[in-house]
PDB file of N, CA and C in Angstrom:
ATOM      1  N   UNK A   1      28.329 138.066  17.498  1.00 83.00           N
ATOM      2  CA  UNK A   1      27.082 137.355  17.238  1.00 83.00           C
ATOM      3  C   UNK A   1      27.204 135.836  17.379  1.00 83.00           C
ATOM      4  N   UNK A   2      28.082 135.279  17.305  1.00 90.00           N
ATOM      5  CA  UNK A   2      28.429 133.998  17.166  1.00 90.00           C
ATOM      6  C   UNK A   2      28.224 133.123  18.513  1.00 90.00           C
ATOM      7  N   UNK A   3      28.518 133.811  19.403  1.00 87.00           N
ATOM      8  CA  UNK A   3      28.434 134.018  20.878  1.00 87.00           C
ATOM      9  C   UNK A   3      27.443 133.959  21.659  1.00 87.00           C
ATOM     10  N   UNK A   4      26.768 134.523  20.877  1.00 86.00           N
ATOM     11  CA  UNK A   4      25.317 134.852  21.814  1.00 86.00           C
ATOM     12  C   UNK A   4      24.508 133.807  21.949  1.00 86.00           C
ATOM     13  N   UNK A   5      23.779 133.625  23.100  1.00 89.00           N
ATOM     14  CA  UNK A   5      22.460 132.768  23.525  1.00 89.00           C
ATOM     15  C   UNK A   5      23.096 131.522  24.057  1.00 89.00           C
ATOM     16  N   UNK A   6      24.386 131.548  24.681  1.00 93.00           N
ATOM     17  CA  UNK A   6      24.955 130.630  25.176  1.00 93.00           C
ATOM     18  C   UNK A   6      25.436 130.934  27.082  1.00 93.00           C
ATOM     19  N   UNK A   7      24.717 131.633  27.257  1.00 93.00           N
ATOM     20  CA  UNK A   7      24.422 132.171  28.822  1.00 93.00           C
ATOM     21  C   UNK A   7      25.586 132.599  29.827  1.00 93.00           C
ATOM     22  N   UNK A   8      27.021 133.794  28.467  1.00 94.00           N
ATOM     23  CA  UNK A   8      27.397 134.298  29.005  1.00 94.00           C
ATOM     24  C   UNK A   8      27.210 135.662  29.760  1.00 94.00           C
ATOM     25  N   UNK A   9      25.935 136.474  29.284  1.00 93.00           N
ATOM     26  CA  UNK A   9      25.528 137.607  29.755  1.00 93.00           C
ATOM     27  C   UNK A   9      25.317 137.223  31.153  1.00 93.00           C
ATOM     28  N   UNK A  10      24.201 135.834  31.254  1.00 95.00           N
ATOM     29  CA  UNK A  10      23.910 135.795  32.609  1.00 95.00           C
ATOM     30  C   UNK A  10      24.843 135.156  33.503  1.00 95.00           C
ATOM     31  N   UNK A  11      26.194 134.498  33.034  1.00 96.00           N
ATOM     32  CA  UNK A  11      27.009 134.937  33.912  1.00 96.00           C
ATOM     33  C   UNK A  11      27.641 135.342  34.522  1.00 96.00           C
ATOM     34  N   UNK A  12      27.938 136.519  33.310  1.00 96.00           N
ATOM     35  CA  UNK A  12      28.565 138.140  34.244  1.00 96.00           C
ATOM     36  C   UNK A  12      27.658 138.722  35.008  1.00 96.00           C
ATOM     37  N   UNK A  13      26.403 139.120  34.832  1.00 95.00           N
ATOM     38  CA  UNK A  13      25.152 139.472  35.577  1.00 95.00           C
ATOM     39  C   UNK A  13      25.108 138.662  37.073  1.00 95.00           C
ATOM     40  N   UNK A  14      25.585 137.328  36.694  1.00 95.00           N
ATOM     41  CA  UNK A  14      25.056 136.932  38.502  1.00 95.00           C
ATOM     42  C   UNK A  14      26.729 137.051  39.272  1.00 95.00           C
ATOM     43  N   UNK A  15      27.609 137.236  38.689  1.00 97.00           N
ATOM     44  CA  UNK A  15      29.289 137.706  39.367  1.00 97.00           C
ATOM     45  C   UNK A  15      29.051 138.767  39.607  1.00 97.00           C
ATOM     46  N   UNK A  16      28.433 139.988  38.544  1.00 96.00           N
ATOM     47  CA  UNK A  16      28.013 141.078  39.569  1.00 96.00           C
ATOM     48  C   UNK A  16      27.273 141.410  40.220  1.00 96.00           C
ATOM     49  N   UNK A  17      26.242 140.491  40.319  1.00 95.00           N
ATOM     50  CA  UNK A  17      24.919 140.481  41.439  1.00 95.00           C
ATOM     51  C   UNK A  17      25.537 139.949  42.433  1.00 95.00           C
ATOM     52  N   UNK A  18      26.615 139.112  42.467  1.00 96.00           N
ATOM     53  CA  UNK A  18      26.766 138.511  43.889  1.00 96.00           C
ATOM     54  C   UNK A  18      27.889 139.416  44.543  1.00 96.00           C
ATOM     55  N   UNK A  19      29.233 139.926  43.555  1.00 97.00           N
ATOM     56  CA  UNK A  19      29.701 140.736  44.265  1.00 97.00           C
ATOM     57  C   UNK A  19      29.497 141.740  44.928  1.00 97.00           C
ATOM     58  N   UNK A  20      28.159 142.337  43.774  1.00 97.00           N
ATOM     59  CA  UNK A  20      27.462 143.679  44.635  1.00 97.00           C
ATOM     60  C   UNK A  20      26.956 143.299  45.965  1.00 97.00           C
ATOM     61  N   UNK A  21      26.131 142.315  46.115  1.00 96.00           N
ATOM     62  CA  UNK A  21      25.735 141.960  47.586  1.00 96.00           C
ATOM     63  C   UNK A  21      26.968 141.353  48.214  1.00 96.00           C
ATOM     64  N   UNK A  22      28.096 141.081  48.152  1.00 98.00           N
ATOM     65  CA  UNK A  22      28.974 141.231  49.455  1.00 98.00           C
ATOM     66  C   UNK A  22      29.801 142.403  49.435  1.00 98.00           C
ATOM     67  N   UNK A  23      29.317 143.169  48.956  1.00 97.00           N
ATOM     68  CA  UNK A  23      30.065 144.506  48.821  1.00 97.00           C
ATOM     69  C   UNK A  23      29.051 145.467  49.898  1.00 97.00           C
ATOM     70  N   UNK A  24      27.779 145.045  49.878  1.00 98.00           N
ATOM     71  CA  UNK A  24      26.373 145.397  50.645  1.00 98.00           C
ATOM     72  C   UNK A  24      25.342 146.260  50.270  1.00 98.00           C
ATOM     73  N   UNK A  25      25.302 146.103  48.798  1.00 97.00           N
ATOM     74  CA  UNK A  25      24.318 147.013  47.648  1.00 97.00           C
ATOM     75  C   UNK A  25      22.881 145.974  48.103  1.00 97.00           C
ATOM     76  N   UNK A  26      22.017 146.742  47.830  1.00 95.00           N
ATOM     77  CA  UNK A  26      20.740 146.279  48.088  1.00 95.00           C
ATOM     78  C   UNK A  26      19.465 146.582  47.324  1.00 95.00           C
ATOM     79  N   UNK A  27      20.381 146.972  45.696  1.00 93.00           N
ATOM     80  CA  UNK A  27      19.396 146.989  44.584  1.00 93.00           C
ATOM     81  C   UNK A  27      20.492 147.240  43.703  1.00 93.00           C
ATOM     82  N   UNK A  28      19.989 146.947  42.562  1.00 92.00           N
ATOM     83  CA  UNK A  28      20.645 147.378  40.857  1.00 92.00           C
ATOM     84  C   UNK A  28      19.931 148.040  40.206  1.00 92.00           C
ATOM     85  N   UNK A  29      20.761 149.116  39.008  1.00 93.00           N
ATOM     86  CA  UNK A  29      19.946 149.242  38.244  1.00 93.00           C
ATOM     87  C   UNK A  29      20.540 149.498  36.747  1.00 93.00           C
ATOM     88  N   UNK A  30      19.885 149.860  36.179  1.00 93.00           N
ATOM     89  CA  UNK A  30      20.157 149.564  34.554  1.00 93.00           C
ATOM     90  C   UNK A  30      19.952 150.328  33.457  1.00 93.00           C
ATOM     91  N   UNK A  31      20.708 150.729  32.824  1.00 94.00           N
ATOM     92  CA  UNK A  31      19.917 151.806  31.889  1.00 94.00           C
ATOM     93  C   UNK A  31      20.839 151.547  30.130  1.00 94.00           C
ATOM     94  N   UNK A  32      19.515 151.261  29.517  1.00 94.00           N
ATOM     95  CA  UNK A  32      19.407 150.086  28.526  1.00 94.00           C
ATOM     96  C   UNK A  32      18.702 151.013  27.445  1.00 94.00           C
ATOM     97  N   UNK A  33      18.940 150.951  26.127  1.00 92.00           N
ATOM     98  CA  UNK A  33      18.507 151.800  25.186  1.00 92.00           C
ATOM     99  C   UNK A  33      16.870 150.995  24.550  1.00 92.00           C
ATOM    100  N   UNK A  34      16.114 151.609  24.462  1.00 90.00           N
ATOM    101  CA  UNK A  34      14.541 151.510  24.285  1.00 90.00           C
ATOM    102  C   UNK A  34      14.562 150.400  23.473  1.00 90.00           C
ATOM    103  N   UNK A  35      15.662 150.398  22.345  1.00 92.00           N
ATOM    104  CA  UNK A  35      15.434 149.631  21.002  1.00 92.00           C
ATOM    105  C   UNK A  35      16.176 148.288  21.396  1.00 92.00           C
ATOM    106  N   UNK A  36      16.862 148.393  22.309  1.00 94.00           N
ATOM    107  CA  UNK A  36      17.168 147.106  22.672  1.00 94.00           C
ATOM    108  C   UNK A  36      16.772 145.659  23.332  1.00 94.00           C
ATOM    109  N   UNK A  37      16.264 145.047  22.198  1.00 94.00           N
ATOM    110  CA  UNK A  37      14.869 144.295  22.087  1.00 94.00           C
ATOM    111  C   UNK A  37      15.183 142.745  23.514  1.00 94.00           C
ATOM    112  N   UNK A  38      16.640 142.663  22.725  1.00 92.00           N
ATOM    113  CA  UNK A  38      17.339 141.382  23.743  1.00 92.00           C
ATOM    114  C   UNK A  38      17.878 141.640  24.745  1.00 92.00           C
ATOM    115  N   UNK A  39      18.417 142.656  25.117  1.00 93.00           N
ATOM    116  CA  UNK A  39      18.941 143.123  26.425  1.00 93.00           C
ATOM    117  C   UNK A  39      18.134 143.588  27.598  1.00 93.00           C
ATOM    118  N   UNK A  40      16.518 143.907  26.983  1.00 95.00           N
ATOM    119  CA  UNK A  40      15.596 143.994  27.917  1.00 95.00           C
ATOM    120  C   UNK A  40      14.882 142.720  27.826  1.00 95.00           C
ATOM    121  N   UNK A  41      15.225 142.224  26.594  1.00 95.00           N
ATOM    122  CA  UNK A  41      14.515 140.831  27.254  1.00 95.00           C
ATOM    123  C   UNK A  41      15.716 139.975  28.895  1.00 95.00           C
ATOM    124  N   UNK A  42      16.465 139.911  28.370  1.00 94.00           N
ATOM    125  CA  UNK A  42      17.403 139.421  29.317  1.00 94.00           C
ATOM    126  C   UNK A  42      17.407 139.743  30.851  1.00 94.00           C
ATOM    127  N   UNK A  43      17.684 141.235  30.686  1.00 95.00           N
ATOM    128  CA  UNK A  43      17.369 141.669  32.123  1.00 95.00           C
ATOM    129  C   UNK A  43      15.849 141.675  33.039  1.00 95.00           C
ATOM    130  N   UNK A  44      14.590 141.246  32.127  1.00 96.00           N
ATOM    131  CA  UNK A  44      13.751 141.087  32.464  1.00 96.00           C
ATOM    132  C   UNK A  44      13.665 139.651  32.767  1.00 96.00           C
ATOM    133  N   UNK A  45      14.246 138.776  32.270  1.00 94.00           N
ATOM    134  CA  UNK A  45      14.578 137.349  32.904  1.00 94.00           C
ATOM    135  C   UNK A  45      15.420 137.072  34.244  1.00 94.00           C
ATOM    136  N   UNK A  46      16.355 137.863  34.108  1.00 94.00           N
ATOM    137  CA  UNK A  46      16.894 138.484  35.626  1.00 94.00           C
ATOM    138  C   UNK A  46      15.841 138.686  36.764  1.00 94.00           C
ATOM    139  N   UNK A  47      14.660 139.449  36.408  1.00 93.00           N
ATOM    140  CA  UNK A  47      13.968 140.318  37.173  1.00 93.00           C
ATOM    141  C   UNK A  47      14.101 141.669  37.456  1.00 93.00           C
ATOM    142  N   UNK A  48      14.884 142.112  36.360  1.00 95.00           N
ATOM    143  CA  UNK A  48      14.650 143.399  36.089  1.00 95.00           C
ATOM    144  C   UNK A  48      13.460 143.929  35.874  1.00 95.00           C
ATOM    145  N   UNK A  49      13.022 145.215  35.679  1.00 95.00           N
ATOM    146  CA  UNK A  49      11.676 145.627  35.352  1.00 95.00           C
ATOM    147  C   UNK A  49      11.838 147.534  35.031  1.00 95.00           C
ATOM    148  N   UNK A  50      11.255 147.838  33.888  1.00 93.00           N
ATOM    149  CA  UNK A  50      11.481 149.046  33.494  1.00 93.00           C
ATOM    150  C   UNK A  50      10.989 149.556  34.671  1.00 93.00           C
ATOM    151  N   UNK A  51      11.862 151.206  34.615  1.00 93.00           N
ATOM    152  CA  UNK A  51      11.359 152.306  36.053  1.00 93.00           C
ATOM    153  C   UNK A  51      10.626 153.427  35.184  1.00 93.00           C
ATOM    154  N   UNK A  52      11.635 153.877  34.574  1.00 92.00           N
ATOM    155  CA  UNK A  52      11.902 155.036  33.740  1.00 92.00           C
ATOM    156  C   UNK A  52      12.583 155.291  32.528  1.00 92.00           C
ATOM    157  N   UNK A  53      12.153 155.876  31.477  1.00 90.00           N
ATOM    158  CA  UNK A  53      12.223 156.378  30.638  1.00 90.00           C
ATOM    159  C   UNK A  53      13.000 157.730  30.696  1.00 90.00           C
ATOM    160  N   UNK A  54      14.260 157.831  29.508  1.00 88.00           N
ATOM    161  CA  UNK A  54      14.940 159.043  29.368  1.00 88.00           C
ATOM    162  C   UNK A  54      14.529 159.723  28.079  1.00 88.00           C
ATOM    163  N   UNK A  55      14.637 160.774  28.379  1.00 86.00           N
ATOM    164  CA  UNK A  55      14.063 161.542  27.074  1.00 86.00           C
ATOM    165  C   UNK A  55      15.454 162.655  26.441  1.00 86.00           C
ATOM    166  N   UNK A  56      16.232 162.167  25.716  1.00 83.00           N
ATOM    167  CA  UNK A  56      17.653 163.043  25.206  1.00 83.00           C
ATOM    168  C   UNK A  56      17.313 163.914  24.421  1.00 83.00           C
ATOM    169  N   UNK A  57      17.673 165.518  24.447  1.00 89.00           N
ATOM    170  CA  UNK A  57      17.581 166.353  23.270  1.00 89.00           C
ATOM    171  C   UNK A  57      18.763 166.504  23.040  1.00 89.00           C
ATOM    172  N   UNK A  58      19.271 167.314  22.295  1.00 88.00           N
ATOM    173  CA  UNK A  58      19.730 167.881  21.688  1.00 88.00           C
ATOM    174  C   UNK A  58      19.583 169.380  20.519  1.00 88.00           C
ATOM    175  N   UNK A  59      20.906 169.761  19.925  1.00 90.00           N
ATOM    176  CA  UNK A  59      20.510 170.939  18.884  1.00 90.00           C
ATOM    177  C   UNK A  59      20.031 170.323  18.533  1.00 90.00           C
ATOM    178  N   UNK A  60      19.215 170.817  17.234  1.00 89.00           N
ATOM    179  CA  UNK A  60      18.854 171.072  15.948  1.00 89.00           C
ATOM    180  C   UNK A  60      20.343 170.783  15.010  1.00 89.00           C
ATOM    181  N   UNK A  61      20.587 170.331  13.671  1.00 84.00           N
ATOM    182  CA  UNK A  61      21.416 170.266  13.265  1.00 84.00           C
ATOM    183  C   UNK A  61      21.277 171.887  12.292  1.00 84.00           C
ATOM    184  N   UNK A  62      22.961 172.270  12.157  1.00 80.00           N
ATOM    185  CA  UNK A  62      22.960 173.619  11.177  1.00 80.00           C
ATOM    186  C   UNK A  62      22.971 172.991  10.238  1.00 80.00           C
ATOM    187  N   UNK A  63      22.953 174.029   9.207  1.00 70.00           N
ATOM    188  CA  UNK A  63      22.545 174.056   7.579  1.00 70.00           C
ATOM    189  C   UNK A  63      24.110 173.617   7.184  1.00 70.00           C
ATOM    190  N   UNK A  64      25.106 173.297   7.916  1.00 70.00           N
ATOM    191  CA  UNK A  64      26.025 172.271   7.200  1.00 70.00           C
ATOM    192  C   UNK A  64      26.290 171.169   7.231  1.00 70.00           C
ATOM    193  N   UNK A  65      25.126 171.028   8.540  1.00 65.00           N
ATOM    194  CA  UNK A  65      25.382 169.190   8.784  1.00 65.00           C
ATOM    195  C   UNK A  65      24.410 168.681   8.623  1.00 65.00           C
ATOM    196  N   UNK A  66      23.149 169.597   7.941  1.00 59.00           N
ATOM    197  CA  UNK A  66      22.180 168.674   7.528  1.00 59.00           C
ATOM    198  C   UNK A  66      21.790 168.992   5.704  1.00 59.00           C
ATOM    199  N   UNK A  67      22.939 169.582   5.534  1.00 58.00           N
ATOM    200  CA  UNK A  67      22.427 169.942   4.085  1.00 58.00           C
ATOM    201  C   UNK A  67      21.270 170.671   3.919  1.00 58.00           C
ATOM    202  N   UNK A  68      20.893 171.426   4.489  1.00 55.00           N
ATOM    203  CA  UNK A  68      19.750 172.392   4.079  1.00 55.00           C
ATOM    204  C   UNK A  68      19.826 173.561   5.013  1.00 55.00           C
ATOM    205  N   UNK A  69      18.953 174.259   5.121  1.00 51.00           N
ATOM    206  CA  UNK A  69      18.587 175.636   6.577  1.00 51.00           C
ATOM    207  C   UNK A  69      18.645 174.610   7.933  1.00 51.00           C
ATOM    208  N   UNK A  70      18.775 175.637   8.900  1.00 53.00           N
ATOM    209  CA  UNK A  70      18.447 175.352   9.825  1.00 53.00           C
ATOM    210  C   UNK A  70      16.974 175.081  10.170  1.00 53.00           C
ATOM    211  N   UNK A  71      16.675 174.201  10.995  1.00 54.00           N
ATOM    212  CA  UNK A  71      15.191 174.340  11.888  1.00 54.00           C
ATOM    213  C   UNK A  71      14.535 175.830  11.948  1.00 54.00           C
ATOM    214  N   UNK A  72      13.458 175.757  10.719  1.00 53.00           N
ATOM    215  CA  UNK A  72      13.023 177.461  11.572  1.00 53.00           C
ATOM    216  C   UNK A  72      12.957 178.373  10.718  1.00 53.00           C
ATOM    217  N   UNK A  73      13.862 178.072   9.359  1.00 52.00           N
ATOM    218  CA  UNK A  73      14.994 179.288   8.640  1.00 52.00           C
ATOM    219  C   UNK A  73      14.278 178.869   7.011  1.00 52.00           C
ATOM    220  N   UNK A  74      12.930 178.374   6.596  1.00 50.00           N
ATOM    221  CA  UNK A  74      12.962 178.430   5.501  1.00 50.00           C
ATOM    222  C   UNK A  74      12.941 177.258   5.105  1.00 50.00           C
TER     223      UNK A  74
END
């Protein structure tokens, strides 16, 4: 935390924007957790811009890892 807002993100961001283009990439992309309020701010200062949205499931937790029944069971 101490660190931050002193414009080292955006200088790893433009070392790998530039290496990617002499490497001969001709887009980026990014995949950034919803709640992450500053990291999409950032990459949207870049010129990033949301595409898509992921939607993760998973189980249901059992009746020992959630302390009660299962989903379903009562």
């Amino acid at each position: 935390p101490a660190l931050r807002r002193r414009g080292l993100a955006t200088a790893v961001m433009a070392a790998l924007a530039g290496r990617a283009l002499e490497e001969g990439a001709s887009a980026g992309w990014l995949q950034v957790e919803t709640d992450n309020a500053a990291a999409r701010a950032l990459y949207g200062e870049l010129g990033f811009a949301a595409h898509h949205a992921y939607h993760h499931y998973r189980e249901p937790a059992t009746a020992n890892e959630s302390g009660g029944s299962p989903a379903g069971l009562g």
